[in-house]
Coordinates of C-alpha atoms and ligand atoms in Angstrom, one line a residue:
Chain F
M1 CA 0.5 0.1 0.5
I2 CA 1.0 3.2 -1.1
E3 CA 0.0 6.7 1.1
I4 CA 1.1 10.1 0.6
R5 CA 0.4 13.0 2.8
G6 CA 0.5 16.7 3.1
L7 CA 3.8 16.8 0.3
H8 CA 4.6 19.6 -0.6
K9 CA 7.1 20.2 -3.1
S10 CA 8.9 23.7 -4.5
F11 CA 11.4 24.7 -7.1
G12 CA 12.6 28.3 -5.8
A13 CA 9.2 30.4 -6.1
L14 CA 7.1 27.8 -8.2
K15 CA 5.0 25.6 -6.0
V16 CA 4.3 22.2 -7.8
L17 CA 2.7 20.1 -5.8
Q18 CA 0.7 22.1 -2.3
G19 CA -0.7 18.9 -0.1
V20 CA -1.1 16.2 -2.3
D21 CA -2.6 13.1 -0.1
L22 CA -3.3 10.3 -2.3
H23 CA -4.1 6.1 -1.2
I24 CA -3.0 4.0 -3.6
P25 CA -3.9 0.7 -3.2
L26 CA -2.1 -2.7 -3.5
E27 CA -2.1 -4.8 -6.3
K28 CA -4.4 -2.5 -8.2
T29 CA -3.7 -0.1 -11.3
T30 CA -4.5 3.0 -9.9
V31 CA -4.1 5.9 -12.6
I32 CA -3.0 9.7 -12.1
L33 CA -4.6 12.2 -14.8
G34 CA -3.4 15.8 -14.7
R35 CA -3.1 18.8 -17.1
S36 CA 1.2 19.7 -18.7
G37 CA 3.2 20.7 -16.3
A38 CA 0.8 19.9 -13.3
G39 CA 3.7 18.4 -11.4
K40 CA 2.6 14.4 -12.1
S41 CA 6.1 13.5 -13.0
V42 CA 7.0 15.5 -10.3
L43 CA 4.6 13.2 -7.6
L44 CA 6.1 10.1 -9.7
K45 CA 9.3 10.6 -8.8
H46 CA 8.4 11.2 -4.6
I47 CA 7.0 7.8 -4.9
I48 CA 10.2 6.3 -5.6
G49 CA 12.3 8.8 -3.8
L50 CA 14.3 10.4 -6.6
M51 CA 13.2 13.2 -4.9
R52 CA 12.9 14.6 -1.4
P53 CA 9.5 16.6 -0.6
D54 CA 9.6 20.1 1.1
R55 CA 7.0 18.3 3.8
G56 CA 4.7 15.4 3.8
K57 CA 5.5 11.7 3.4
V58 CA 5.4 9.2 1.3
W59 CA 4.4 5.5 3.2
I60 CA 5.4 2.3 1.5
N61 CA 4.8 -0.7 3.0
G62 CA 4.8 1.3 6.1
L63 CA 7.8 2.0 6.3
D64 CA 8.5 6.7 5.4
I65 CA 10.3 6.7 2.3
T66 CA 10.9 10.6 3.3
R67 CA 13.1 9.7 6.0
L68 CA 14.9 6.3 4.9
G69 CA 18.6 6.6 4.4
D70 CA 20.6 5.7 1.0
K71 CA 21.1 2.1 2.2
D72 CA 17.6 1.7 2.9
L73 CA 16.3 3.4 0.2
N74 CA 18.6 1.3 -2.1
E75 CA 17.1 -1.5 -0.6
M76 CA 13.4 -0.6 -1.3
R77 CA 13.5 -0.3 -4.4
K78 CA 14.5 -2.8 -5.6
K79 CA 10.5 -3.7 -5.3
F80 CA 10.0 -0.9 -7.8
G81 CA 10.3 -0.8 -11.4
M82 CA 9.8 2.6 -13.8
L83 CA 8.9 3.8 -16.4
F84 CA 10.6 7.3 -17.6
Q85 CA 8.4 10.1 -19.3
E86 CA 11.7 10.4 -22.2
A87 CA 12.3 6.5 -21.8
A88 CA 16.1 7.0 -20.4
L89 CA 17.1 4.2 -21.7
F90 CA 21.5 3.6 -21.5
D91 CA 22.8 5.4 -24.5
S92 CA 25.7 3.2 -24.8
M93 CA 24.3 -0.4 -24.1
N94 CA 22.0 -1.5 -27.1
V95 CA 18.6 -2.6 -26.5
E96 CA 19.2 -6.1 -25.0
E97 CA 21.7 -4.8 -22.5
N98 CA 19.1 -2.0 -21.4
V99 CA 16.7 -4.5 -21.2
A100 CA 18.9 -7.3 -19.6
F101 CA 21.2 -4.5 -17.3
P102 CA 18.1 -5.4 -14.1
L103 CA 18.8 -8.8 -14.7
R104 CA 22.4 -8.7 -15.0
E105 CA 22.6 -6.8 -12.1
H106 CA 20.2 -8.5 -9.4
T107 CA 19.4 -11.8 -10.8
K108 CA 21.7 -15.2 -10.9
L109 CA 20.7 -16.0 -14.4
S110 CA 22.9 -17.7 -17.4
E111 CA 23.0 -15.4 -20.2
K112 CA 20.4 -18.4 -21.9
D113 CA 17.9 -17.3 -19.7
I114 CA 18.6 -13.9 -19.7
S115 CA 18.5 -13.7 -23.7
R116 CA 15.5 -15.8 -23.3
I117 CA 12.9 -13.9 -21.4
V118 CA 14.5 -11.3 -23.0
A119 CA 13.6 -11.8 -26.3
Q120 CA 10.2 -12.6 -24.6
K121 CA 9.7 -8.8 -23.1
L122 CA 10.5 -7.5 -25.9
E123 CA 7.6 -9.9 -27.7
Q124 CA 5.5 -8.6 -25.3
V125 CA 6.7 -5.0 -26.6
G126 CA 5.7 -4.9 -30.3
L127 CA 9.7 -4.6 -30.2
P128 CA 11.2 -8.9 -31.7
G129 CA 14.4 -9.1 -32.8
E130 CA 15.2 -4.8 -32.1
E131 CA 17.9 -6.6 -29.5
K132 CA 21.1 -5.0 -31.2
K133 CA 19.6 -1.5 -32.7
M134 CA 21.6 1.1 -30.0
P135 CA 18.6 3.7 -28.7
A136 CA 20.0 6.4 -31.0
Q137 CA 18.1 4.5 -33.4
L138 CA 15.0 4.2 -32.4
S139 CA 11.9 6.8 -32.3
G140 CA 10.5 8.0 -29.4
G141 CA 7.7 5.6 -28.9
M142 CA 10.5 2.4 -29.6
K143 CA 12.4 3.5 -26.8
R144 CA 9.7 4.0 -24.5
R145 CA 8.0 0.6 -24.9
V146 CA 11.8 -1.0 -24.2
G147 CA 12.0 1.1 -21.3
L148 CA 8.7 0.3 -20.1
A149 CA 10.0 -4.4 -21.0
R150 CA 12.8 -2.8 -19.2
A151 CA 10.7 -1.5 -16.4
L152 CA 8.9 -5.0 -16.1
V153 CA 12.3 -7.4 -16.7
L154 CA 12.3 -8.3 -12.2
D155 CA 8.6 -8.4 -12.6
P156 CA 8.7 -6.1 -9.3
E157 CA 6.1 -5.7 -7.4
I158 CA 5.3 -2.1 -7.4
V159 CA 5.7 -0.8 -11.1
L160 CA 5.8 3.6 -11.8
F161 CA 4.7 4.3 -15.7
D162 CA 5.1 7.9 -16.6
E163 CA 3.0 8.1 -20.1
P164 CA 3.2 4.6 -21.3
T165 CA 1.1 5.5 -24.8
A166 CA 1.8 8.3 -25.4
G167 CA 4.0 9.1 -28.7
L168 CA 2.2 5.4 -29.2
D169 CA -0.1 4.6 -33.2
P170 CA -4.1 3.9 -31.9
P171 CA -3.0 0.3 -32.1
M172 CA 0.0 -0.1 -30.4
A173 CA -1.6 2.3 -27.3
A174 CA -4.5 -0.8 -27.4
A175 CA -1.7 -3.2 -27.1
I176 CA 0.9 -1.6 -25.3
E177 CA -2.6 -0.9 -22.6
D178 CA -3.4 -4.9 -22.8
L179 CA 0.0 -5.7 -21.9
I180 CA -0.3 -3.2 -18.4
I181 CA -4.0 -5.0 -18.0
E182 CA -2.6 -8.2 -18.5
T183 CA 0.4 -8.3 -16.8
Q184 CA -1.2 -6.5 -13.8
R185 CA -4.0 -9.2 -13.6
K186 CA -1.8 -11.9 -13.8
L187 CA 0.6 -10.5 -11.2
G188 CA -1.2 -9.2 -8.8
R189 CA 0.7 -5.6 -8.9
T190 CA 0.6 -2.6 -7.9
F191 CA 1.2 0.3 -10.9
V192 CA 0.4 3.4 -10.7
V193 CA 0.3 4.9 -14.3
I194 CA 0.6 8.9 -15.8
T195 CA -1.5 9.3 -18.5
H196 CA -2.5 12.9 -20.7
N197 CA -5.1 10.2 -22.1
I198 CA -9.0 9.2 -21.0
H199 CA -9.1 6.6 -22.6
T200 CA -6.2 4.7 -21.9
A201 CA -7.2 5.7 -18.2
F202 CA -10.5 4.3 -18.6
H203 CA -9.2 1.3 -19.4
I204 CA -6.4 0.0 -17.4
A205 CA -7.8 1.8 -14.1
H206 CA -9.3 0.4 -10.9
K207 CA -8.1 4.1 -9.5
I208 CA -8.4 7.5 -11.4
A209 CA -7.1 10.9 -9.5
M210 CA -6.8 14.1 -10.8
L211 CA -3.7 16.7 -10.2
H212 CA -4.9 19.7 -10.3
E213 CA -2.8 23.5 -8.5
G214 CA -1.1 20.7 -6.6
R215 CA -3.0 19.5 -5.1
I216 CA -5.7 15.8 -5.7
I217 CA -9.3 17.6 -6.8
E218 CA -11.0 14.4 -7.4
E219 CA -10.2 10.6 -6.6
G220 CA -12.4 7.4 -7.2
T221 CA -13.6 4.3 -9.1
P222 CA -13.2 5.1 -13.1
R223 CA -17.6 5.0 -12.3
A224 CA -17.2 7.4 -9.9
F225 CA -14.8 9.7 -11.6
R226 CA -17.1 9.9 -14.6
R227 CA -19.3 11.6 -12.9
S228 CA -17.5 13.8 -10.8
S229 CA -19.4 17.3 -10.0
N230 CA -16.2 18.6 -10.1
F231 CA -16.2 21.2 -13.0
V232 CA -12.0 20.9 -13.6
V233 CA -12.4 17.2 -13.6
Q234 CA -15.6 17.6 -16.2
V235 CA -13.7 20.1 -18.0
F236 CA -11.3 18.0 -18.9
M237 CA -12.8 14.8 -19.6
S238 CA -15.1 16.2 -22.1
R239 CA -12.3 17.9 -23.9
G240 CA -10.0 14.6 -23.9
E241 CA -12.9 13.0 -25.3
E242 CA -13.9 15.7 -28.3
K243 CA -10.7 15.5 -29.4
E244 CA -10.1 11.5 -28.7
V245 CA -14.2 11.7 -31.2
K246 CA -11.7 14.0 -33.8
Chain T
M1 CA 33.5 53.9 -2.3
R2 CA 30.0 52.4 -3.3
K3 CA 31.6 50.9 -6.0
V4 CA 34.7 49.3 -4.2
W5 CA 31.8 47.5 -2.5
K6 CA 30.3 46.7 -4.8
T7 CA 33.3 45.0 -6.4
V8 CA 33.8 43.7 -3.2
N9 CA 30.6 41.7 -2.9
I10 CA 31.7 39.9 -6.5
V11 CA 34.5 38.6 -6.0
G12 CA 33.2 37.2 -2.2
E13 CA 29.6 35.8 -4.2
K14 CA 32.6 34.2 -6.6
V15 CA 34.6 32.8 -3.8
A16 CA 32.0 31.6 -2.2
K17 CA 30.8 29.9 -4.9
Y18 CA 34.3 28.5 -5.0
I19 CA 34.3 27.4 -1.7
D20 CA 31.5 25.7 -2.0
E21 CA 31.8 23.6 -4.8
M22 CA 35.0 22.6 -3.6
G23 CA 33.0 21.2 -0.5
R24 CA 30.4 19.6 -2.6
M25 CA 32.9 18.1 -4.2
L26 CA 34.8 16.6 -1.2
L27 CA 31.9 14.8 0.1
L28 CA 31.4 13.1 -4.2
L29 CA 35.6 12.5 -3.2
L30 CA 34.2 10.6 0.3
D31 CA 31.0 8.8 -1.3
T32 CA 33.4 7.6 -3.5
I33 CA 35.7 6.9 -1.7
R34 CA 33.1 4.9 0.7
W35 CA 31.6 2.9 -2.3
S36 CA 35.0 2.1 -3.0
F37 CA 35.2 -0.4 -0.5
S38 CA 31.8 -1.6 -0.2
P39 CA 31.3 -5.0 -2.0
P40 CA 31.1 -6.4 -4.6
F41 CA 33.8 -4.7 -6.5
R42 CA 33.4 -4.3 -10.4
L43 CA 36.7 -5.2 -11.7
D44 CA 34.8 -4.9 -15.1
L45 CA 33.6 -1.6 -14.8
L46 CA 37.0 -0.6 -13.5
F47 CA 39.4 -3.0 -16.3
Q48 CA 36.9 -1.4 -18.7
Q49 CA 37.4 1.9 -17.4
M50 CA 41.6 1.5 -17.5
D51 CA 41.3 0.7 -21.0
R52 CA 39.4 3.7 -21.9
V53 CA 41.5 6.6 -19.7
G54 CA 44.8 4.7 -20.2
V55 CA 45.2 2.6 -23.2
R56 CA 43.7 5.4 -25.5
S57 CA 46.2 7.5 -24.0
V58 CA 48.8 5.9 -24.6
L59 CA 49.5 7.4 -28.1
V60 CA 49.2 11.9 -26.9
V61 CA 51.8 11.0 -23.9
V62 CA 54.5 9.1 -26.0
L63 CA 54.3 12.3 -28.7
T64 CA 54.1 14.9 -25.6
G65 CA 57.0 13.5 -24.0
T66 CA 59.5 12.4 -26.7
F67 CA 58.8 16.4 -27.5
T68 CA 58.9 17.6 -24.3
G69 CA 61.9 15.7 -24.3
M70 CA 63.7 16.9 -27.0
V71 CA 63.2 20.6 -26.6
L72 CA 64.2 20.3 -22.9
A73 CA 67.8 18.6 -24.3
L74 CA 68.2 21.7 -27.2
Q75 CA 67.3 24.3 -24.1
S76 CA 69.6 23.1 -21.9
F77 CA 72.2 22.8 -24.4
H78 CA 72.4 26.4 -24.8
A79 CA 72.0 26.8 -21.7
T80 CA 74.8 25.2 -20.4
R81 CA 77.2 25.4 -23.5
G82 CA 78.6 28.9 -22.8
F83 CA 80.5 26.8 -19.5
G84 CA 81.4 23.4 -21.0
A85 CA 78.8 21.3 -19.1
E86 CA 76.6 20.1 -22.1
T87 CA 77.2 16.7 -20.4
M88 CA 74.5 18.1 -17.7
V89 CA 71.9 18.4 -20.8
G90 CA 70.6 14.8 -19.5
V91 CA 70.1 15.2 -15.8
A92 CA 68.6 17.9 -16.6
V93 CA 66.3 16.4 -18.7
A94 CA 65.7 13.4 -16.6
L95 CA 65.0 15.5 -13.3
S96 CA 62.4 17.9 -15.3
M97 CA 60.4 15.0 -16.8
T98 CA 60.4 13.2 -13.4
R99 CA 59.9 15.2 -11.3
E100 CA 57.2 18.2 -12.6
L101 CA 57.0 17.7 -16.7
G102 CA 56.1 13.8 -16.5
P103 CA 53.3 14.0 -14.2
V104 CA 51.9 17.1 -15.6
L105 CA 52.2 16.9 -18.8
T106 CA 50.5 13.3 -18.9
S107 CA 47.2 14.0 -16.2
F108 CA 46.9 17.1 -19.3
M109 CA 46.5 15.0 -21.5
V110 CA 44.2 12.6 -19.7
A111 CA 42.5 15.6 -18.5
G112 CA 41.7 16.5 -21.7
R113 CA 40.6 13.1 -23.0
A114 CA 39.4 11.5 -20.4
G115 CA 38.5 13.5 -17.4
S116 CA 36.5 15.6 -20.4
A117 CA 34.9 12.6 -21.8
M118 CA 33.7 11.2 -17.7
A119 CA 32.2 15.2 -18.0
A120 CA 30.0 14.8 -20.9
E121 CA 29.5 11.3 -20.4
I122 CA 27.9 11.3 -17.0
G123 CA 26.0 14.5 -18.3
T124 CA 24.4 13.5 -20.6
M125 CA 23.4 11.0 -18.5
R126 CA 21.9 13.6 -15.9
I127 CA 20.1 15.6 -17.8
T128 CA 18.3 12.5 -19.5
E129 CA 17.3 10.6 -16.5
Q130 CA 20.0 8.1 -16.8
I131 CA 22.0 8.6 -13.6
D132 CA 17.5 8.4 -12.1
A133 CA 17.3 5.4 -13.8
L134 CA 20.1 4.1 -12.2
F135 CA 19.0 4.7 -9.0
T136 CA 15.7 3.2 -9.3
M137 CA 16.9 0.3 -10.5
A138 CA 18.5 -0.3 -6.9
I139 CA 22.5 0.4 -9.2
N140 CA 24.1 3.3 -7.1
P141 CA 25.7 5.6 -9.4
V142 CA 28.8 6.9 -7.6
K143 CA 29.3 3.3 -7.2
Y144 CA 28.7 2.0 -10.8
L145 CA 29.9 5.4 -12.5
I146 CA 31.8 7.2 -10.3
V147 CA 34.1 4.5 -8.4
P148 CA 35.2 2.6 -11.4
R149 CA 36.2 6.2 -13.0
V150 CA 38.2 7.5 -10.6
L151 CA 40.4 3.8 -9.5
A152 CA 40.9 3.2 -12.8
S153 CA 42.7 7.2 -13.5
I154 CA 44.4 6.4 -9.8
V155 CA 46.1 3.6 -11.6
V156 CA 46.4 4.6 -15.1
V157 CA 47.9 8.4 -14.8
P158 CA 50.9 7.1 -13.3
M159 CA 51.6 4.3 -15.8
L160 CA 51.3 6.6 -18.3
T161 CA 53.5 9.1 -16.4
I162 CA 56.7 6.6 -15.7
I163 CA 55.3 6.4 -20.0
A164 CA 56.2 9.8 -20.3
D165 CA 59.5 9.8 -18.2
F166 CA 61.1 7.2 -20.4
V167 CA 60.6 8.4 -24.1
G168 CA 60.8 12.1 -22.7
I169 CA 64.4 10.7 -22.2
V170 CA 64.9 8.9 -24.9
G171 CA 63.9 12.5 -26.9
G172 CA 66.0 14.4 -24.5
Y173 CA 68.6 11.7 -25.0
F174 CA 68.2 11.8 -28.9
M175 CA 68.1 15.5 -28.9
G176 CA 71.5 15.9 -27.6
V177 CA 73.9 12.7 -27.8
T178 CA 72.4 11.8 -31.7
V179 CA 71.6 15.3 -32.8
L180 CA 74.1 17.4 -30.0
G181 CA 76.6 15.7 -30.6
I182 CA 77.6 16.2 -26.5
N183 CA 79.5 12.8 -25.7
A184 CA 77.4 10.1 -24.5
G185 CA 79.2 8.3 -22.2
S186 CA 79.4 11.3 -19.7
Y187 CA 75.5 12.3 -20.6
V188 CA 74.5 9.3 -19.1
A189 CA 77.7 8.8 -16.5
N190 CA 75.8 12.2 -15.1
M191 CA 72.7 10.9 -15.9
E192 CA 73.3 7.5 -13.6
K193 CA 74.9 10.0 -10.6
Y194 CA 72.4 12.9 -10.3
V195 CA 69.1 11.1 -10.7
A196 CA 68.0 9.4 -8.0
L197 CA 64.9 6.3 -7.8
D198 CA 63.1 8.7 -5.6
D199 CA 62.9 11.4 -8.6
I200 CA 60.3 8.8 -10.2
Y201 CA 58.9 7.4 -7.0
H202 CA 58.1 11.4 -6.1
G203 CA 56.8 11.9 -9.6
V204 CA 54.9 8.6 -9.3
I205 CA 52.7 10.0 -6.4
K206 CA 52.1 13.6 -8.0
A207 CA 50.5 11.6 -11.2
L208 CA 48.7 9.2 -8.3
V209 CA 47.0 13.1 -6.9
F210 CA 46.4 14.1 -10.7
G211 CA 44.9 11.1 -11.1
L212 CA 42.6 11.8 -8.3
I213 CA 42.2 15.4 -9.2
L214 CA 41.1 15.6 -12.4
S215 CA 38.2 12.2 -12.8
I216 CA 36.9 13.3 -9.6
I217 CA 36.5 16.9 -10.9
G218 CA 35.4 15.2 -14.1
C219 CA 32.1 12.8 -12.6
Y220 CA 32.0 16.1 -10.2
K221 CA 30.8 18.3 -12.8
G222 CA 29.0 15.9 -15.7
Y223 CA 26.9 14.5 -11.9
T224 CA 26.1 17.9 -11.1
T225 CA 24.6 18.9 -14.9
T226 CA 22.3 20.8 -15.1
G227 CA 20.7 23.2 -18.1
G228 CA 20.8 20.1 -21.3
A229 CA 23.0 20.1 -24.1
V230 CA 24.2 23.8 -23.0
G231 CA 24.6 22.4 -19.7
V232 CA 26.8 19.2 -20.9
G233 CA 29.3 21.6 -22.9
R234 CA 30.3 24.2 -20.1
A235 CA 30.9 21.0 -17.9
T236 CA 33.3 19.8 -20.4
T237 CA 34.9 23.2 -20.4
E238 CA 35.1 23.7 -16.7
S239 CA 36.0 20.1 -16.0
V240 CA 39.3 20.7 -18.0
V241 CA 40.1 24.2 -17.0
L242 CA 39.3 23.2 -13.0
S243 CA 41.3 20.3 -13.5
A244 CA 44.4 22.6 -14.9
I245 CA 44.2 24.9 -11.9
V246 CA 43.9 22.1 -9.4
I247 CA 46.5 20.1 -10.5
L248 CA 49.1 23.0 -11.0
M249 CA 48.4 24.2 -7.4
A250 CA 48.3 20.0 -5.8
N251 CA 52.1 20.2 -8.3
Y252 CA 53.4 23.3 -6.5
L253 CA 52.4 21.6 -2.5
L254 CA 54.0 18.5 -3.4
T255 CA 57.1 20.1 -4.5
A256 CA 57.1 21.5 -1.5
A257 CA 56.9 19.3 0.8
M258 CA 58.4 16.2 -1.4
F259 CA 61.7 17.7 -2.5
Ligands
ATP1 N1 14.2 19.4 -11.3 C1 13.0 21.0 -11.3 N2 14.0 21.5 -11.4 C2 12.5 22.6 -11.6 N3 11.8 22.9 -11.8 C3 11.0 21.8 -12.2 C4 12.2 20.1 -12.0 N4 10.7 19.4 -12.2 C5 9.7 20.1 -12.9 N5 10.0 21.3 -12.3 C6 8.4 22.2 -12.3 O1 7.6 21.2 -11.9 C7 6.2 21.8 -13.0 C8 6.1 19.9 -13.0 O2 6.6 19.2 -13.8 P1 6.3 18.1 -14.1 O3 6.9 17.5 -15.0 O4 5.9 16.8 -12.9 O5 5.0 17.8 -14.8 P2 4.3 16.9 -15.6 O6 2.6 17.1 -14.7 O7 4.5 16.1 -15.6 O8 3.9 17.4 -17.3 P3 3.6 16.2 -18.1 O9 2.1 16.2 -18.5 O10 4.2 17.4 -19.3 O11 4.9 15.9 -18.2 C9 6.8 22.3 -14.3 O12 6.6 23.4 -14.4 C10 8.4 22.7 -14.2 O13 9.2 23.2 -14.9
MG2 MG1 5.6 14.7 -17.1

């Protein structure tokens, strides 16, 4: 279970998070919506301890990670996988080495097993046989899918996805959504997904929360969220749907 | 009066910034030392860096060393000929190379070639969130990126320095004996008489310190990069300039302490 309480974060005069309270249920997919620049990526980085808040707490399974030292934090992160918004692939390594990296660092698997797992993960994200390509040779959407494979390769307990379907064509986006749903269901993992895309949100979420002006202004099941009386949420959803129809 | 104060203020701020930066670098150094002693020891990464920092610097170091030895011989020949002390040319070359120019020039070359590359590479990893990605995969970037680079430099810069010393002395011999016609027997005899093994040792100790300086500065500049591609460029340049300055200052202190 992830519990966020009163999270504040500013960069100089820019107040990004101003008291975020959010409960992220275990073994479910939680989607965080919000406009560009709302602070979604910043919030995600607090959940995995990449950023330290000015104020507030983040509890992961009962441990407040904002107070952990380097070593404990490192231990804690073995439970996590994360897909970065810009994929953050290691550009000195090819696709295979990128996806295999967590396996080589944290497991004692044989090279044969590693290449089998890597091939399987690449297949799942629609990139079979692309092992030898370097990140510089990939499109943005391809990089993101390699990043996704890397985030999932250790089957971590908690996975944070920053815009997994942005920049993908609709069939590919749908395939990635299905992969997320299937993985979550099969392994019973806790997923936190950031997206702009209303359709993605309703497709994959057990819970949806909306971040606006530094706070969570609405949260609930997709069904409850759809019926929200909050004006900002309504505008966000209607505009989202209009855009999708076009 | 107000103008004076303004200047004092600006200078004061600059100095404070430098001291602050030195402090942060020292903290990174302490962190690096701490992680160097924490297993698992990554020999694979160390060898990879030794290859990149060392093996690929051999050619530039050989060229630098040879020509420096030759020009030292030429200059000291002109300086000593007046009072018939040409046979001391070899001593002048050997002492200048082993004590000062060998370590200093070698580490300048490595700072320019490898220290700058460390800043650029780690800086790019910083701005593209690859360093954050390492953190999320429970890999400490100091241990994974910085420790191997620093250890490799500490090992490799002294080795390169010995190469530079050697080719410098050979270059000096070629210039002095072959080109300028100094008597070979007394050239070598004097060198043996006046150059001690300690001179080489001291130079090698200097090189070790310089290797530490240039690698920790390169890594620090990369690790703290902000501001996109421009920031990476800035980090790279600053790493070379700062390394050169700190190496020269350290050289003075080490000379004063050891000789
Ligand atoms: N390291 C940082 N230093 C300074 N400002 C930052 C930093 N990271 C984020 N910000 C600022 O915080 C705000 C929120 O950024 P964030 O990346 O979280 O937005 P986002 O909701 O993820 O937007 P998008 O949907 O476009 O990715 C932005 O105004 C951004 O400029
Ligand atoms: Mg973002």
